[in-house]
């Protein structure tokens, strides 16, 4: 029964891994929806000459020119006079990827700034600037109304190398980018000098800094160049990164790669600190205080660099940069794939205008003030929605809107949200005033009317909040005003009523609208248009005012433009608590197989706030919103759902969902009838904040209609998010599981008991309660005090523990598949080998194969040579002599592959010996029975058993560590195979972690090779020592007395497993090499000590293993 239970557990874990992997891959391989518009260009790439003394001659530098006319390269380089921008491609990228950004920058320079709108903007500066004059200047700061200086786009050619796979390549790219920055600035100086020599009139100052724009790993290379010791001071002040990992590599497998990331991030953190000496005196200010960096993440469809990796939290203070997702980016509103972010026209246009806007129109240089650059980039890239809803990203420092005091007790400032005089339309054109008696007001056409709403009357009974949704443009299509109480007398010093009217039109925030409905026939009624803006007023903002007016422009034209096909506006006084819905974790889990339904009856709140207790980044939810009624009575012929839906679309505007996540930001879903909402968060992780565990969705639905909303968790989306978010943890847990298995095997050896297989040990380690608590629950709980001490906060413990255990179980399933696959290969090869060898011995007397015997004898002469005997007698020396030079001078993966082959040969040899001994034992028992029945008693001594297996067995059958053994030879060989197989699996995982780096190295063959990083070579040498010195646990026995108990190598494996487990929780699986190298060093030292003690004849140094085999 126990064996069956164990097998069922193994099967269950394998099925779990296969199910998660299959669903995840199925979802990830599906084409992602792409709403991007293609960018078109006429590119020309002008090479920038490189001096002969530059060591890195395999890379190149190019200047981009937009235009179809043929130009003279030297003459064009001589006349460059714009603002230099350097584009750095990412992993496997090309310098030609600069074309979209450069082309749109040229068009933006020629076409001028974007058309002005009157929506509320993101308008922030740091709360503490330390300079009141600077704060006053920022309050009066305005974006330029024309661009006087263009952008000169340069790009580095990094030969398409895979910098995400190898730390050495990443370092070389950084060094060349440092050179390229200096070369660009020198090129401007050389061009100026050349023009001066020709007598040309030159004016203006030379550029003193270069703007860096990096895609993918190019963004990290840009940051690494900033802290490079050879970079000149203040030559880079602004960095824009597109889908770039900043926290860690996308998959941290290579030790040097993870170490390089940690090193650069540590320098950046220190760069924003005040420099002091040992006595605590200030030496200088922060070295990077002049650097502004903006990280733009691709969102949920960027499967290579997730928003968590692109975040700058903990690296850059909010005074010097911020992270924004493309789905919440102004005028973009799209999540996009990793490569699409380079050519998506909506994003490229916005970034181009943002870069042109930070150029001072008078000096031709980027604004020297960090606050000014942050202000411009905030207004150009961020949406006003988060500020309107009073939500901010996690980890941001306290910021306050300069002109937005909506969520304070202070009254709104007169003229703060007023329309400019150029956008005014006369109130005389309004036909008449309408007085609204209900809490909901509706506008179905541009009727030129003004609607009055009594705040005191309609905002009573707790409905003190007001929300307004429309597709009319602020100022040109609709205007909103707050009117004070009318008094009979005007006290002295008090402004008249006309002066106390407050306009709040420009407090409306823009949201992306879905496709507008088409008018089928002129004059016919169309479907309701999707909303494009909303306004929210709190009781504090309405305090002191009696009336709210909504004025709609007359229909004929709006600012010289024809009116939209359908005009819509809906406003409502509401109580936020009536629209709150909380969905617990239990509800979400149940919805994965039974859809959860929520009914919205007519006259419901316009805004519903859905709060999910589990992040939609972990459990994506599919929303299904169906219109069930809209106040229209249908006849029997028109009672169908299709006809009713058609009628309701004429009256109710399409629903809009705004999902907010503290990490990835804003996600807006227009026309949301059936949609799977996913946010790009990473909850339940080592460094997750409590805010990342929840997701809020604001649903704007027409109160005139009733809806039935279905909510269900999408299992395929959940599996894909699980694979993306926790792949690093799973890889680390796989190594930890193997180390725990080796711990149990070495412990069995130390206790003189049977050494089990790795598969049975892994199953045992998952048993309840003690093994499960020791190897899974205990290390998770031990990580909590560390988190509390280092991060001053804990992730939500329940979700953290649950997800960690689930990742560990999936990792065990993956390792078990690897074990079963390797067992299949090893047993098949050993069986074939034994069969062929036995058949060969049976054919020895056959004259037809005499020729092959001659060849065999000839080769035996070669193997009998003294040098070959030495090599055959010292296989470890051969492996070390081959693997270690490869690790140190060629590539670590090649040395690990040699080690892996030696493990495979040992496993094959041990398994062949086990199978041969088992067959021989079976044959001997059969021959004994036959001899007893066929031989005469007097001639029993002459009955010789010749089973033909003796030549298959090793010459030294007394292979043992002790002669006092009660184990059979086959049992000893099986134990030897079990342990060697575990070592094989461990080092197979280590080799697989270096394979991406090997692929990148193979790509560079013929392009100039460099030695591997000493860091990688050192760690892989330790792994090789572990494979050579730890192949048999007996010779590495350690005698330590801890708390009255004898501790051996099993304690080392246990500590290594815990260390790897904790680093897997921290998404740093590459640190498992630290543990494996430490085990190798300990094994090597103990083997040397053991050998010396044996040479001295120390009997206490002999193995305490007391069994091997018996004949």
PDB file of N, CA and C in Angstrom, residues 213-262:
ATOM      1  N   UNK A 213      18.755  56.227 -24.849  1.00  0.00           N
ATOM      2  CA  UNK A 213      17.506  55.477 -24.998  1.00  0.00           C
ATOM      3  C   UNK A 213      17.889  54.020 -25.220  1.00  0.00           C
ATOM      4  N   UNK A 214      17.495  53.149 -24.316  1.00  0.00           N
ATOM      5  CA  UNK A 214      17.868  51.744 -24.401  1.00  0.00           C
ATOM      6  C   UNK A 214      16.657  50.842 -24.443  1.00  0.00           C
ATOM      7  N   UNK A 215      16.734  49.839 -25.290  1.00  0.00           N
ATOM      8  CA  UNK A 215      15.670  48.839 -25.367  1.00  0.00           C
ATOM      9  C   UNK A 215      16.155  47.537 -24.751  1.00  0.00           C
ATOM     10  N   UNK A 216      15.307  46.903 -23.956  1.00  0.00           N
ATOM     11  CA  UNK A 216      15.631  45.615 -23.348  1.00  0.00           C
ATOM     12  C   UNK A 216      16.928  45.723 -22.537  1.00  0.00           C
ATOM     13  N   UNK A 217      17.888  44.852 -22.795  1.00  0.00           N
ATOM     14  CA  UNK A 217      19.145  44.897 -22.051  1.00  0.00           C
ATOM     15  C   UNK A 217      19.930  46.172 -22.330  1.00  0.00           C
ATOM     16  N   UNK A 218      19.607  46.854 -23.443  1.00  0.00           N
ATOM     17  CA  UNK A 218      20.255  48.129 -23.714  1.00  0.00           C
ATOM     18  C   UNK A 218      19.951  49.167 -22.662  1.00  0.00           C
ATOM     19  N   UNK A 219      18.776  49.090 -22.039  1.00  0.00           N
ATOM     20  CA  UNK A 219      18.461  50.004 -20.951  1.00  0.00           C
ATOM     21  C   UNK A 219      19.343  49.771 -19.742  1.00  0.00           C
ATOM     22  N   UNK A 220      19.600  48.509 -19.438  1.00  0.00           N
ATOM     23  CA  UNK A 220      20.499  48.225 -18.320  1.00  0.00           C
ATOM     24  C   UNK A 220      21.932  48.622 -18.667  1.00  0.00           C
ATOM     25  N   UNK A 221      22.335  48.400 -19.923  1.00  0.00           N
ATOM     26  CA  UNK A 221      23.669  48.821 -20.355  1.00  0.00           C
ATOM     27  C   UNK A 221      23.816  50.334 -20.173  1.00  0.00           C
ATOM     28  N   UNK A 222      22.766  51.090 -20.467  1.00  0.00           N
ATOM     29  CA  UNK A 222      22.812  52.541 -20.268  1.00  0.00           C
ATOM     30  C   UNK A 222      23.050  52.875 -18.793  1.00  0.00           C
ATOM     31  N   UNK A 223      22.370  52.175 -17.911  1.00  0.00           N
ATOM     32  CA  UNK A 223      22.581  52.436 -16.473  1.00  0.00           C
ATOM     33  C   UNK A 223      23.972  52.000 -16.031  1.00  0.00           C
ATOM     34  N   UNK A 224      24.451  50.880 -16.578  1.00  0.00           N
ATOM     35  CA  UNK A 224      25.789  50.424 -16.222  1.00  0.00           C
ATOM     36  C   UNK A 224      26.848  51.404 -16.709  1.00  0.00           C
ATOM     37  N   UNK A 225      26.604  52.031 -17.867  1.00  0.00           N
ATOM     38  CA  UNK A 225      27.566  53.011 -18.375  1.00  0.00           C
ATOM     39  C   UNK A 225      27.642  54.246 -17.482  1.00  0.00           C
ATOM     40  N   UNK A 226      26.531  54.599 -16.852  1.00  0.00           N
ATOM     41  CA  UNK A 226      26.508  55.789 -15.997  1.00  0.00           C
ATOM     42  C   UNK A 226      27.470  55.635 -14.823  1.00  0.00           C
ATOM     43  N   UNK A 227      27.568  54.440 -14.260  1.00  0.00           N
ATOM     44  CA  UNK A 227      28.418  54.222 -13.085  1.00  0.00           C
ATOM     45  C   UNK A 227      29.765  53.614 -13.477  1.00  0.00           C
ATOM     46  N   UNK A 228      30.074  53.596 -14.772  1.00  0.00           N
ATOM     47  CA  UNK A 228      31.365  53.080 -15.208  1.00  0.00           C
ATOM     48  C   UNK A 228      32.456  54.072 -14.810  1.00  0.00           C
ATOM     49  N   UNK A 229      33.580  53.600 -14.293  1.00  0.00           N
ATOM     50  CA  UNK A 229      34.621  54.538 -13.804  1.00  0.00           C
ATOM     51  C   UNK A 229      35.251  55.388 -14.901  1.00  0.00           C
ATOM     52  N   UNK A 230      35.177  54.976 -16.167  1.00  0.00           N
ATOM     53  CA  UNK A 230      35.820  55.726 -17.243  1.00  0.00           C
ATOM     54  C   UNK A 230      34.910  56.765 -17.893  1.00  0.00           C
ATOM     55  N   UNK A 231      33.649  56.843 -17.463  1.00  0.00           N
ATOM     56  CA  UNK A 231      32.732  57.805 -18.061  1.00  0.00           C
ATOM     57  C   UNK A 231      33.029  59.206 -17.534  1.00  0.00           C
ATOM     58  N   UNK A 232      33.056  60.179 -18.458  1.00  0.00           N
ATOM     59  CA  UNK A 232      33.279  61.561 -18.054  1.00  0.00           C
ATOM     60  C   UNK A 232      32.119  62.064 -17.195  1.00  0.00           C
ATOM     61  N   UNK A 233      32.384  63.063 -16.422  1.00  0.00           N
ATOM     62  CA  UNK A 233      31.393  63.574 -15.487  1.00  0.00           C
ATOM     63  C   UNK A 233      30.301  64.347 -16.214  1.00  0.00           C
ATOM     64  N   UNK A 234      29.040  64.034 -15.874  1.00  0.00           N
ATOM     65  CA  UNK A 234      27.849  64.771 -16.334  1.00  0.00           C
ATOM     66  C   UNK A 234      27.657  64.735 -17.844  1.00  0.00           C
ATOM     67  N   UNK A 235      28.145  63.691 -18.512  1.00  0.00           N
ATOM     68  CA  UNK A 235      27.923  63.598 -19.959  1.00  0.00           C
ATOM     69  C   UNK A 235      26.604  62.889 -20.272  1.00  0.00           C
ATOM     70  N   UNK A 236      25.956  62.329 -19.286  1.00  0.00           N
ATOM     71  CA  UNK A 236      24.629  61.725 -19.447  1.00  0.00           C
ATOM     72  C   UNK A 236      23.759  62.203 -18.297  1.00  0.00           C
ATOM     73  N   UNK A 237      22.624  62.798 -18.629  1.00  0.00           N
ATOM     74  CA  UNK A 237      21.727  63.312 -17.593  1.00  0.00           C
ATOM     75  C   UNK A 237      20.301  62.774 -17.715  1.00  0.00           C
ATOM     76  N   UNK A 238      19.964  62.179 -18.867  1.00  0.00           N
ATOM     77  CA  UNK A 238      18.611  61.681 -19.085  1.00  0.00           C
ATOM     78  C   UNK A 238      18.673  60.321 -19.752  1.00  0.00           C
ATOM     79  N   UNK A 239      17.908  59.378 -19.217  1.00  0.00           N
ATOM     80  CA  UNK A 239      17.853  58.020 -19.761  1.00  0.00           C
ATOM     81  C   UNK A 239      16.380  57.630 -19.901  1.00  0.00           C
ATOM     82  N   UNK A 240      16.040  57.065 -21.054  1.00  0.00           N
ATOM     83  CA  UNK A 240      14.722  56.466 -21.286  1.00  0.00           C
ATOM     84  C   UNK A 240      14.950  55.000 -21.613  1.00  0.00           C
ATOM     85  N   UNK A 241      14.318  54.115 -20.877  1.00  0.00           N
ATOM     86  CA  UNK A 241      14.463  52.682 -21.144  1.00  0.00           C
ATOM     87  C   UNK A 241      13.118  52.109 -21.575  1.00  0.00           C
ATOM     88  N   UNK A 242      13.153  51.220 -22.544  1.00  0.00           N
ATOM     89  CA  UNK A 242      11.956  50.586 -23.091  1.00  0.00           C
ATOM     90  C   UNK A 242      12.024  49.085 -22.823  1.00  0.00           C
ATOM     91  N   UNK A 243      11.146  48.590 -21.991  1.00  0.00           N
ATOM     92  CA  UNK A 243      11.093  47.161 -21.639  1.00  0.00           C
ATOM     93  C   UNK A 243      12.457  46.657 -21.205  1.00  0.00           C
ATOM     94  N   UNK A 244      13.078  47.365 -20.290  1.00  0.00           N
ATOM     95  CA  UNK A 244      14.416  47.001 -19.818  1.00  0.00           C
ATOM     96  C   UNK A 244      14.340  46.421 -18.416  1.00  0.00           C
ATOM     97  N   UNK A 245      15.051  45.328 -18.152  1.00  0.00           N
ATOM     98  CA  UNK A 245      15.094  44.789 -16.788  1.00  0.00           C
ATOM     99  C   UNK A 245      16.062  45.600 -15.932  1.00  0.00           C
ATOM    100  N   UNK A 246      15.609  45.993 -14.766  1.00  0.00           N
ATOM    101  CA  UNK A 246      16.454  46.764 -13.851  1.00  0.00           C
ATOM    102  C   UNK A 246      16.689  46.039 -12.528  1.00  0.00           C
ATOM    103  N   UNK A 247      15.687  45.332 -12.041  1.00  0.00           N
ATOM    104  CA  UNK A 247      15.838  44.673 -10.751  1.00  0.00           C
ATOM    105  C   UNK A 247      16.786  43.484 -10.829  1.00  0.00           C
ATOM    106  N   UNK A 248      16.683  42.689 -11.869  1.00  0.00           N
ATOM    107  CA  UNK A 248      17.504  41.484 -12.034  1.00  0.00           C
ATOM    108  C   UNK A 248      17.378  41.030 -13.477  1.00  0.00           C
ATOM    109  N   UNK A 249      18.221  40.091 -13.929  1.00  0.00           N
ATOM    110  CA  UNK A 249      18.059  39.566 -15.291  1.00  0.00           C
ATOM    111  C   UNK A 249      16.701  38.881 -15.450  1.00  0.00           C
ATOM    112  N   UNK A 250      16.189  38.803 -16.666  1.00  0.00           N
ATOM    113  CA  UNK A 250      14.885  38.136 -16.874  1.00  0.00           C
ATOM    114  C   UNK A 250      14.859  36.731 -16.294  1.00  0.00           C
ATOM    115  N   UNK A 251      15.906  35.947 -16.503  1.00  0.00           N
ATOM    116  CA  UNK A 251      16.066  34.663 -15.825  1.00  0.00           C
ATOM    117  C   UNK A 251      17.514  34.614 -15.342  1.00  0.00           C
ATOM    118  N   UNK A 252      17.699  34.745 -14.055  1.00  0.00           N
ATOM    119  CA  UNK A 252      19.039  34.855 -13.486  1.00  0.00           C
ATOM    120  C   UNK A 252      19.651  33.464 -13.339  1.00  0.00           C
ATOM    121  N   UNK A 253      20.328  33.004 -14.380  1.00  0.00           N
ATOM    122  CA  UNK A 253      20.913  31.666 -14.380  1.00  0.00           C
ATOM    123  C   UNK A 253      22.425  31.699 -14.225  1.00  0.00           C
ATOM    124  N   UNK A 254      23.098  32.604 -14.919  1.00  0.00           N
ATOM    125  CA  UNK A 254      24.555  32.659 -14.867  1.00  0.00           C
ATOM    126  C   UNK A 254      25.003  33.490 -13.670  1.00  0.00           C
ATOM    127  N   UNK A 255      25.921  32.993 -12.856  1.00  0.00           N
ATOM    128  CA  UNK A 255      26.332  33.745 -11.657  1.00  0.00           C
ATOM    129  C   UNK A 255      26.894  35.124 -11.968  1.00  0.00           C
ATOM    130  N   UNK A 256      27.760  35.231 -12.989  1.00  0.00           N
ATOM    131  CA  UNK A 256      28.357  36.531 -13.287  1.00  0.00           C
ATOM    132  C   UNK A 256      27.309  37.537 -13.748  1.00  0.00           C
ATOM    133  N   UNK A 257      26.277  37.080 -14.448  1.00  0.00           N
ATOM    134  CA  UNK A 257      25.219  37.961 -14.903  1.00  0.00           C
ATOM    135  C   UNK A 257      24.437  38.521 -13.720  1.00  0.00           C
ATOM    136  N   UNK A 258      24.034  37.641 -12.806  1.00  0.00           N
ATOM    137  CA  UNK A 258      23.328  38.113 -11.618  1.00  0.00           C
ATOM    138  C   UNK A 258      24.201  38.987 -10.748  1.00  0.00           C
ATOM    139  N   UNK A 259      25.483  38.648 -10.643  1.00  0.00           N
ATOM    140  CA  UNK A 259      26.404  39.447  -9.841  1.00  0.00           C
ATOM    141  C   UNK A 259      26.594  40.829 -10.440  1.00  0.00           C
ATOM    142  N   UNK A 260      26.663  40.915 -11.765  1.00  0.00           N
ATOM    143  CA  UNK A 260      26.857  42.208 -12.426  1.00  0.00           C
ATOM    144  C   UNK A 260      25.641  43.108 -12.196  1.00  0.00           C
ATOM    145  N   UNK A 261      24.443  42.533 -12.283  1.00  0.00           N
ATOM    146  CA  UNK A 261      23.239  43.309 -11.985  1.00  0.00           C
ATOM    147  C   UNK A 261      23.279  43.841 -10.554  1.00  0.00           C
ATOM    148  N   UNK A 262      23.616  42.991  -9.609  1.00  0.00           N
ATOM    149  CA  UNK A 262      23.668  43.412  -8.208  1.00  0.00           C
ATOM    150  C   UNK A 262      24.709  44.501  -7.998  1.00  0.00           C
TER     151      UNK A 262
END
